[in-house]
XYZ file of C-alpha atoms in Angstrom:
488
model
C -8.593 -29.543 17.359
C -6.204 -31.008 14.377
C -7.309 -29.635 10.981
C -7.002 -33.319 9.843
C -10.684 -33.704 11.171
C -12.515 -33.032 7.762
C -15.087 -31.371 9.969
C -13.215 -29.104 11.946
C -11.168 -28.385 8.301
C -14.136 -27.285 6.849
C -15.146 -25.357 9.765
C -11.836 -23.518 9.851
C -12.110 -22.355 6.246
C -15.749 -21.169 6.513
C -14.094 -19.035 9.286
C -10.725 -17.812 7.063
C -13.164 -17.246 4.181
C -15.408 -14.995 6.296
C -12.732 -13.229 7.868
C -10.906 -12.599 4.887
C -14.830 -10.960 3.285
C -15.175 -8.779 6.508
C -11.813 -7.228 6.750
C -11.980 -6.559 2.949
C -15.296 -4.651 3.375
C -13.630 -2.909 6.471
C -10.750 -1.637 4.887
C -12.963 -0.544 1.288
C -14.655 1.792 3.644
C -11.627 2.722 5.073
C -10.760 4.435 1.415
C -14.106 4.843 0.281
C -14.189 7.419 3.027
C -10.494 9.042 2.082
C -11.456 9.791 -1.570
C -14.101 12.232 -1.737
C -11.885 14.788 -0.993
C -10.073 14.694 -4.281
C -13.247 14.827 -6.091
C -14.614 17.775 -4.032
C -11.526 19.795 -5.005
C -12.299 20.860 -8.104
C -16.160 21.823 -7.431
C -14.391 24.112 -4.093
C -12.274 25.748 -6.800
C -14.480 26.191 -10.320
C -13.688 28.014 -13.693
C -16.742 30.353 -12.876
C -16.555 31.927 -16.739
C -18.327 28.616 -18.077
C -20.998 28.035 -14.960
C -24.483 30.065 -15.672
C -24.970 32.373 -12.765
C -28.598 32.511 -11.148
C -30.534 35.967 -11.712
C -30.978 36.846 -8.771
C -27.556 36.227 -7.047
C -25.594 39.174 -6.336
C -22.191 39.767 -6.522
C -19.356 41.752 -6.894
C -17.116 39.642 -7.975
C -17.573 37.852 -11.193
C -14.429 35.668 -11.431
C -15.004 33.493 -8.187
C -18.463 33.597 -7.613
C -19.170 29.989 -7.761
C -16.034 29.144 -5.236
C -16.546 27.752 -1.586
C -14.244 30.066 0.193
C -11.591 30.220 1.691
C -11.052 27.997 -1.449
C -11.698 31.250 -3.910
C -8.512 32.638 -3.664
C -5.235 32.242 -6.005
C -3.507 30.088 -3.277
C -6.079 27.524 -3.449
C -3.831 24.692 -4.504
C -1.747 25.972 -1.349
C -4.644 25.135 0.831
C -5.646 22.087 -0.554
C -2.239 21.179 0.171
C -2.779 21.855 3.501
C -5.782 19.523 3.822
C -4.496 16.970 2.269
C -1.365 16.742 4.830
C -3.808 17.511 8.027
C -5.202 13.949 7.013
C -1.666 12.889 6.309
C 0.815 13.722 8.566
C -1.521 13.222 11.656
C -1.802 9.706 9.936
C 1.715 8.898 9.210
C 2.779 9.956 13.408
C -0.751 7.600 14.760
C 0.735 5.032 12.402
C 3.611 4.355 14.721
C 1.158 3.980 17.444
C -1.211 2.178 16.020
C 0.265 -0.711 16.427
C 1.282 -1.171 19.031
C -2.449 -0.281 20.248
C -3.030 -2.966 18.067
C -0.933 -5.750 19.605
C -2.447 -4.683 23.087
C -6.155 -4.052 22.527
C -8.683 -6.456 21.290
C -8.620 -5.994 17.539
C -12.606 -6.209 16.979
C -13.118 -3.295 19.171
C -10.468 -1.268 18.151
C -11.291 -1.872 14.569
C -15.039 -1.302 15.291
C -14.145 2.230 17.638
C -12.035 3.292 14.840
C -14.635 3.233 11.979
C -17.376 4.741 13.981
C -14.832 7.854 14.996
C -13.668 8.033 11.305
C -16.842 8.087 10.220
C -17.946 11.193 12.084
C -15.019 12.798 11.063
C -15.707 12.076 7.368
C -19.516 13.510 8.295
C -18.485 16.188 9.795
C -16.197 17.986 6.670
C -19.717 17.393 4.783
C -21.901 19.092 7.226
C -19.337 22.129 6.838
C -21.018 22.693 3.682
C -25.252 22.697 5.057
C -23.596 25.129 8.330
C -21.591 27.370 6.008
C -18.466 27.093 7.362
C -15.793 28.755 5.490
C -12.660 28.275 7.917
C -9.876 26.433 6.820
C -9.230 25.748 10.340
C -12.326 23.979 10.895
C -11.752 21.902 8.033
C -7.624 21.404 8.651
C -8.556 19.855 12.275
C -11.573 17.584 11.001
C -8.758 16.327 8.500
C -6.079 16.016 10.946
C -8.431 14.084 13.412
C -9.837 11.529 10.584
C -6.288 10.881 9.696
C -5.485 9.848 13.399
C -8.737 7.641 13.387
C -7.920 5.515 9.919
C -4.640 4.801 11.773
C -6.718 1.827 12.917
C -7.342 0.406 9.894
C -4.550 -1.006 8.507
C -2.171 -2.775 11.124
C -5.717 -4.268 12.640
C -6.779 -6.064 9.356
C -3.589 -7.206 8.045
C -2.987 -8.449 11.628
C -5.886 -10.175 11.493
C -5.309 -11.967 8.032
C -1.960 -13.267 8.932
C -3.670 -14.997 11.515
C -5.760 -17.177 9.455
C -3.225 -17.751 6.728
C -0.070 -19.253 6.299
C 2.577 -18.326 3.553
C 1.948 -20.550 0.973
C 0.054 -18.523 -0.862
C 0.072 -15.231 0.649
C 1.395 -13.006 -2.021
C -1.601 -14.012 -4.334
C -4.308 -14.177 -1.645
C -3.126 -10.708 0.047
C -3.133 -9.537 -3.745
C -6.317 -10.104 -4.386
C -7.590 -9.556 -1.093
C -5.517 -5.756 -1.484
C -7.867 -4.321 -4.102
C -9.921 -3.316 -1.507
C -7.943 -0.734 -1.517
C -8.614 0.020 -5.321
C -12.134 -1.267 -4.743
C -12.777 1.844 -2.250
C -11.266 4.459 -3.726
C -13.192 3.242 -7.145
C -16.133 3.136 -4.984
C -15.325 6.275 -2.925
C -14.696 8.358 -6.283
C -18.219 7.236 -7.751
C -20.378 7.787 -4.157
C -18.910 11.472 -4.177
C -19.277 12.021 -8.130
C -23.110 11.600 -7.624
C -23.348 14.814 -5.444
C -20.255 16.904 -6.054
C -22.135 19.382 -8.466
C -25.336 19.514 -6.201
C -24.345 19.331 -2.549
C -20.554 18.499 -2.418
C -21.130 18.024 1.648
C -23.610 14.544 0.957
C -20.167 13.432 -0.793
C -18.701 13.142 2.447
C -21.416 12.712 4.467
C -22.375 9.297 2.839
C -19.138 7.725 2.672
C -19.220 8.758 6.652
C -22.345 6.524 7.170
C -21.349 3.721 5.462
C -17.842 3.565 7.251
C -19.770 3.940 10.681
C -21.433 1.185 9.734
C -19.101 -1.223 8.713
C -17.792 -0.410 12.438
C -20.787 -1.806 13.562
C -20.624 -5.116 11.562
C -17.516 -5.381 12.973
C -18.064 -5.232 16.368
C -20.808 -8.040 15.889
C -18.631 -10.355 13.370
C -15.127 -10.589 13.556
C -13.339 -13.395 14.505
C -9.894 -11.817 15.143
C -7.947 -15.636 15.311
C -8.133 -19.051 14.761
C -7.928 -19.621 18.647
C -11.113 -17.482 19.497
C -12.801 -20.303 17.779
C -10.995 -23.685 18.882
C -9.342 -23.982 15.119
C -5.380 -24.658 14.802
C -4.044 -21.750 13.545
C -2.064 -22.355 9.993
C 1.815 -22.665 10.046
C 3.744 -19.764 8.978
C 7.175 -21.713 8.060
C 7.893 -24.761 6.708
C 10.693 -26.962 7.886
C 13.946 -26.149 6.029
C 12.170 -23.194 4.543
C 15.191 -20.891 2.683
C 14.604 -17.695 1.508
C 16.860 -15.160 0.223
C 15.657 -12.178 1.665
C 13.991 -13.303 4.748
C 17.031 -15.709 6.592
C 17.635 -15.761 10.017
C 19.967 -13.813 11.676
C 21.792 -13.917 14.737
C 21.007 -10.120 15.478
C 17.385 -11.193 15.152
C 17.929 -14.122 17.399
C 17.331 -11.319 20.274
C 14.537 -9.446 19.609
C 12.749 -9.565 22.524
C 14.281 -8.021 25.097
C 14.022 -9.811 28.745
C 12.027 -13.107 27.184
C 13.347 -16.718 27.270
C 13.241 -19.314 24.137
C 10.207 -21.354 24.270
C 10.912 -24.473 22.362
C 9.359 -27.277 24.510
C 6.004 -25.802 25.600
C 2.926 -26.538 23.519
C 1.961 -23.540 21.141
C -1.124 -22.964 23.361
C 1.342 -22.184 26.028
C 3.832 -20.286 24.051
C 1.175 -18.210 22.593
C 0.333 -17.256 25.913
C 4.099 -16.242 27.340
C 5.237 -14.402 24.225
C 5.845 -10.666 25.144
C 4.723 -7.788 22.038
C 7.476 -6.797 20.728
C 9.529 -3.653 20.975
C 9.757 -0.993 18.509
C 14.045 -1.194 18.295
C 12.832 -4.939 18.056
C 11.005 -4.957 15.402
C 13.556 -2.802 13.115
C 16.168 -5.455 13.518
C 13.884 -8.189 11.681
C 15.846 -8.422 8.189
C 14.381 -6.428 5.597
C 11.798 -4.064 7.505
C 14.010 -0.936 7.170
C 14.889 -1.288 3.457
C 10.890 -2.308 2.459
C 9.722 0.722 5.060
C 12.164 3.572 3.180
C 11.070 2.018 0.070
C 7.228 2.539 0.641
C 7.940 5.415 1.606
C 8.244 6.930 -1.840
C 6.142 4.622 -3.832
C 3.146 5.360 -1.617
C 4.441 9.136 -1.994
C 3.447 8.544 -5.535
C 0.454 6.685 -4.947
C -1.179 9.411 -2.905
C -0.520 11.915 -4.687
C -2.115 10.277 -7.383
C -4.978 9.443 -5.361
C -5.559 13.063 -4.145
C -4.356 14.972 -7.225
C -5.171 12.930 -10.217
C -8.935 14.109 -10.754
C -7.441 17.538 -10.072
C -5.152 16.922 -13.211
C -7.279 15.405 -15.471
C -9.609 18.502 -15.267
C -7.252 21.391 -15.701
C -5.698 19.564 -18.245
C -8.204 17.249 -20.106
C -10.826 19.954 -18.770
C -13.159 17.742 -17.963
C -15.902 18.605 -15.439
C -15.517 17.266 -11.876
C -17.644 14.611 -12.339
C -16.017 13.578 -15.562
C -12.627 13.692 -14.032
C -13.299 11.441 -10.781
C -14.862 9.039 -13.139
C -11.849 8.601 -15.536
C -9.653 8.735 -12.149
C -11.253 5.309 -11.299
C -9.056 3.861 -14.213
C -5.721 4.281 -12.129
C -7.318 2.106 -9.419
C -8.405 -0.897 -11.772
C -4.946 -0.910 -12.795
C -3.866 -0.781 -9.313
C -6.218 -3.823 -8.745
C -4.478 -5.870 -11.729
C -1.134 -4.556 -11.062
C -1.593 -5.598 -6.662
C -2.338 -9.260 -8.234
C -0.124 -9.528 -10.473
C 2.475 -8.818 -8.048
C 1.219 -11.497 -5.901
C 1.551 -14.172 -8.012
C 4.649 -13.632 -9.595
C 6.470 -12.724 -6.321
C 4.628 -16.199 -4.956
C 6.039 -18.260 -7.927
C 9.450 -16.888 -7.943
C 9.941 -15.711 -4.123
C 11.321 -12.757 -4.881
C 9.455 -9.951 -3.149
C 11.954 -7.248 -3.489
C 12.952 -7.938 -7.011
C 9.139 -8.011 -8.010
C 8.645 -4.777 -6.363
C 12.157 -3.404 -7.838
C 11.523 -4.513 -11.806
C 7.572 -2.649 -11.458
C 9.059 0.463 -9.836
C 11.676 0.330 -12.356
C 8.942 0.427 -15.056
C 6.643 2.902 -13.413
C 9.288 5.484 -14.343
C 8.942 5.630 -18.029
C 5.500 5.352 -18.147
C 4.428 8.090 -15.635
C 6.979 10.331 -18.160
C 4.913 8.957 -20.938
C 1.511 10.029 -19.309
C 2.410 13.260 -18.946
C 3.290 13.527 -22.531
C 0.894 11.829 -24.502
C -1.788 10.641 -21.900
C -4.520 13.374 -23.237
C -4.144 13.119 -26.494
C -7.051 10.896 -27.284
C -9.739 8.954 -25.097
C -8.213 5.267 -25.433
C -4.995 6.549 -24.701
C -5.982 8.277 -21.713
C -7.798 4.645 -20.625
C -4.677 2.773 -21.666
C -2.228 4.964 -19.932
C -4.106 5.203 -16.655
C -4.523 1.306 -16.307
C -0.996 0.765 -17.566
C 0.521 3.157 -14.750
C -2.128 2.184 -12.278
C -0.582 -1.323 -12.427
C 2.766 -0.631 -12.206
C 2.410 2.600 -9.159
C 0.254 0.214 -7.103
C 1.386 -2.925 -7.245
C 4.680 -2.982 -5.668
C 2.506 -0.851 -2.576
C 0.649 -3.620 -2.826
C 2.871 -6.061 -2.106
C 4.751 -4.759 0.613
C 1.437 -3.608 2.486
C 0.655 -6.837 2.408
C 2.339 -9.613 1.562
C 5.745 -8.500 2.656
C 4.160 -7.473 5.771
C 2.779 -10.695 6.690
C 6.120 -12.421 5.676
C 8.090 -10.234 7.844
C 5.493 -9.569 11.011
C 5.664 -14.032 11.049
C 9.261 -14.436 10.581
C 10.715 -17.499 11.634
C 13.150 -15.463 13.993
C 10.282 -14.081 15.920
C 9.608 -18.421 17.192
C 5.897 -17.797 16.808
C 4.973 -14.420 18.237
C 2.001 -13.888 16.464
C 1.683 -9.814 18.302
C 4.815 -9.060 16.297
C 2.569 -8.551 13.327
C 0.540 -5.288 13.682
C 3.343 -3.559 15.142
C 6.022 -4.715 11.757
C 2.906 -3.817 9.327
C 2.783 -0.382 11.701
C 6.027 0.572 11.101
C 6.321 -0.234 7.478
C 3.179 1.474 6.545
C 4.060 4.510 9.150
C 7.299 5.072 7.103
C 5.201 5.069 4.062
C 2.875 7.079 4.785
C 5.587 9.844 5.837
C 6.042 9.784 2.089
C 1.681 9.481 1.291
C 2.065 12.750 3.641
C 4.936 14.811 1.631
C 3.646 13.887 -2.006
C 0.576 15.740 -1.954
C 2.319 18.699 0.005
C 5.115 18.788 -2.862
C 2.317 18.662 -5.375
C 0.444 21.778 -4.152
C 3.709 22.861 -3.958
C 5.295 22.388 -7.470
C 1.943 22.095 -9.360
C 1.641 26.213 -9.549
C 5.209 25.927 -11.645
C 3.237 23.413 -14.399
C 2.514 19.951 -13.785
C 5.286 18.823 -15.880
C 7.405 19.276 -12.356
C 5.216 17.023 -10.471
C 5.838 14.606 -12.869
C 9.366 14.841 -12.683
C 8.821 14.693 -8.972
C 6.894 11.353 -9.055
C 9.484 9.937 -11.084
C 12.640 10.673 -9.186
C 10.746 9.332 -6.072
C 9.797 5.759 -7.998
C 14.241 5.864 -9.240
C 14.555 6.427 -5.483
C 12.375 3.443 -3.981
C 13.839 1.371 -6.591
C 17.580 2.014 -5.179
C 16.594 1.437 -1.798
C 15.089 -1.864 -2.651
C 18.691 -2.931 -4.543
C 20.237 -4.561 -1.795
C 17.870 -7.019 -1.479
C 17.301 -7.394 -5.207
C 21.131 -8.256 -5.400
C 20.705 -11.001 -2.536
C 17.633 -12.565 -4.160
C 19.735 -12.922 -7.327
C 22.369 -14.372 -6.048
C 20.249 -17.006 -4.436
C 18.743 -17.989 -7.724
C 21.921 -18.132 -9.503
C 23.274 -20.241 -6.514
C 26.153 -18.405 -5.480
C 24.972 -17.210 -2.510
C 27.900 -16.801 -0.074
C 27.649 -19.444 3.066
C 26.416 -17.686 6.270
C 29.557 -17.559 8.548
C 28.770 -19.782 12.058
């Protein structure tokens, strides 16, 4: 049916709307779930001098009383380290998969299995703490398989979202609609806050119900594409459409190996006879390998804010755990500001990789800044926290997203909407290689002073910038109208 019908228009964006609410909500409890685990750390590993001991609790050792071991030890950053790149590294290899599970599986039950297996993953690090378990290997391997199930996540909503929307407006709709990301780990940082000093377990073990049952919502719910309910789905390209970073190419003119041009069939029928696409395939789109290697080390800063941050902020504001996942928060409304901001100025001027360059750019200074004068007082703390919130998160933002979507539908790929989950795969696998070595490198470096990590952070936002310079050089030189004239 032809969206001109006013009925069947409306209809259509009742559907969009909803789909875009669900996969929000799926993808906050994806984080929600991720984050207690930076807010635990620091109640695993306490400052026993300033915690009153019970009377009748004996022990022999007056220093680490009040630790969960193995946790109690000097090499406790060490471990933590460890955890933190179970989740990680088993996330960044499923990544690769993921999608291309995702192009061949029903998204609604994939997306559904996922949450309910990631949920009792998440439940099960919190009921180490009611059956006294004090193995790090128990706790590595429940890590290691919740990272492998929140591979599900990502390529399965964003494929879902490009369905329903054209590119119009993408940046700013796939900004907004981004701070779920934010949104959960704002979320996931106040659900664990409430129990970390009481029973740090319920801190996972609620976050673990809630995910399992957004799974459940949406296996009953989601409307994966426009087709599955007789609505036209939206165009992706407009006629004469020119873009500086995302031309056609004549290398991309043959990305699927073995399958014919389909120009005279309906879209019903190409949608039908369009092959997923291949892995080498999906590389030669233009732009996927400079945006992958550049998330790769802006989400290495992200996460290692995201897992170290409250960590920080207590050793050196020395604020109790509670305290410190609180004022962590702050980073994440800044993300939230800075993932929208993004949007809309990358929408207005079309320049994706020169949005994402000039914020990465920024970030630099101001993470140096942080480290310097970020604790001095309250308000600067706030200010400093929303400030490099904004300009970490944005441009990870905008290429989980937006860039994506632009990419996954490009006009080279004549249609193939199962390109998508397997493009957003592959960029957000290479970035999470990088979500998987920042935290290690932290736990690493952090022992040395946290000055290093800084420094660290910093050389890795220079370093995402660079790789993003090509691009930023053709989108230039397409404003400035001296583009050079494709040769024939």
């Amino acid at each position: 049916p032809s969206l001109k019908n006013p009925f069947i228009s409306c209809l259509f964006c009742r559907y969009r709307g909803f789909t875009l609410f669900l996969t929000f909500l799926f993808y906050t409890a994806y984080h929600l779930s991720r984050k207690p685990i930076s807010i635990v750390k620091s109640e695993l590993h306490r400052n026993c001098s300033t915690v009153i001991r019970p009377a009748d609790l004996n022990i022999t050792d007056n220093a680490t009383w009040c630790d969960w071991a193995p946790f109690d030890q000097d090499n406790y950053k060490t471990l933590f380290g460890v955890l933190d790149n179970c989740f990680l590294v088993a996330y960044a290899i499923g990544m690769f998969f993921s999608g291309i599970f995702g192009e061949r599986l029903p998204l609604r039950y994939y997306l559904s299995a996922g949450m309910l297996l990631s949920g009792l993953f998440t439940c099960l690090f919190g009921f180490g703490y009611y059956w006294n378990i004090h193995s790090i290997w128990y706790y590595g391997f429940v890590q290691a398989m919740n990272g492998l199930m929140q591979t599900t996540g990502w390529p399965a909503v964003v494929a879902c979202v490009g369905n329903w929307f054209g590119k119009g407006k993408r940046g700013f709709i796939m900004g907004v609609w981004n701070s779920h990301t934010s949104v959960g780990n704002i979320l996931g940082s106040l659900i664990a806050g409430v129990f970390v000093s009481s029973a740090w377990g319920m801190s996972f073990i609620v976050p673990g119900i809630i995910i399992a049952s957004t799974g459940i919502l949406c296996f009953f719910f989601l409307v994966e594409k426009p087709e599955d309910v007789n609505c036209t789905p939206p165009q992706h390209h407009e006629s004469g459409e020119k873009e500086p970073l995302l031309h056609s190419s004549s290398s991309s003119e043959r990305i699927f190996s073995g399958s014919s041009a389909i120009s005279s069939e309906p879209a019903e029928a190409a949608e039908d006879h369009t092959e997923a696409i291949s892995f080498c395939g999906a590389l030669s789109i233009p732009g996927v390998v400079e945006f992958s290697l550049c998330l790769l080390f802006a989400k290495l800063v992200s996460y290692t804010f995201l897992y170290w941050l409250p960590l920080y902020i207590s050793n050196v504001a020395h604020f109790e755990a509670k305290e410190a996942g609180d004022m962590s928060t702050l980073f994440d409304v800044g993300g939230i500001m800075g993932g929208i901001m993004a949007g809309l100025v990358s929408d207005y001027t079309g320049g994706r990789a020169t949005t994402c360059g000039v914020m990465l750019l920024a970030a630099a200074p101001m993470l140096f800044l942080y480290n310097y004068i970020g604790q001095r007082s309250i308000g600067t703390t706030i200010g400093m926290l929303l400030l490099c919130g904004g300009l970490v998160n944005g441009p990870y933002a905008l290429i989980t997203t937006a860039v994506s979507a632009d990419l996954g539908t490009h006009e080279s790929l004549r249609g193939n909407a199962r390109a998508l989950s397997t493009v957003t795969a592959i960029i957000d696998g290479t970035g999470s290689i990088g979500a998987a070595l920042g935290p290690l490198l932290a736990g690493l470096i952090s022992p040395s002073g946290w000055n290093n990590v800084f420094y660290m952070l910093i050389s890795a936002d220079v370093l995402a910038c660079l790789f993003l310079s090509r691009l930023v050089y053709k989108e230039v030189k397409g404003w400035c109208g001296r583009a050079p004239r494709q040769r024939g």
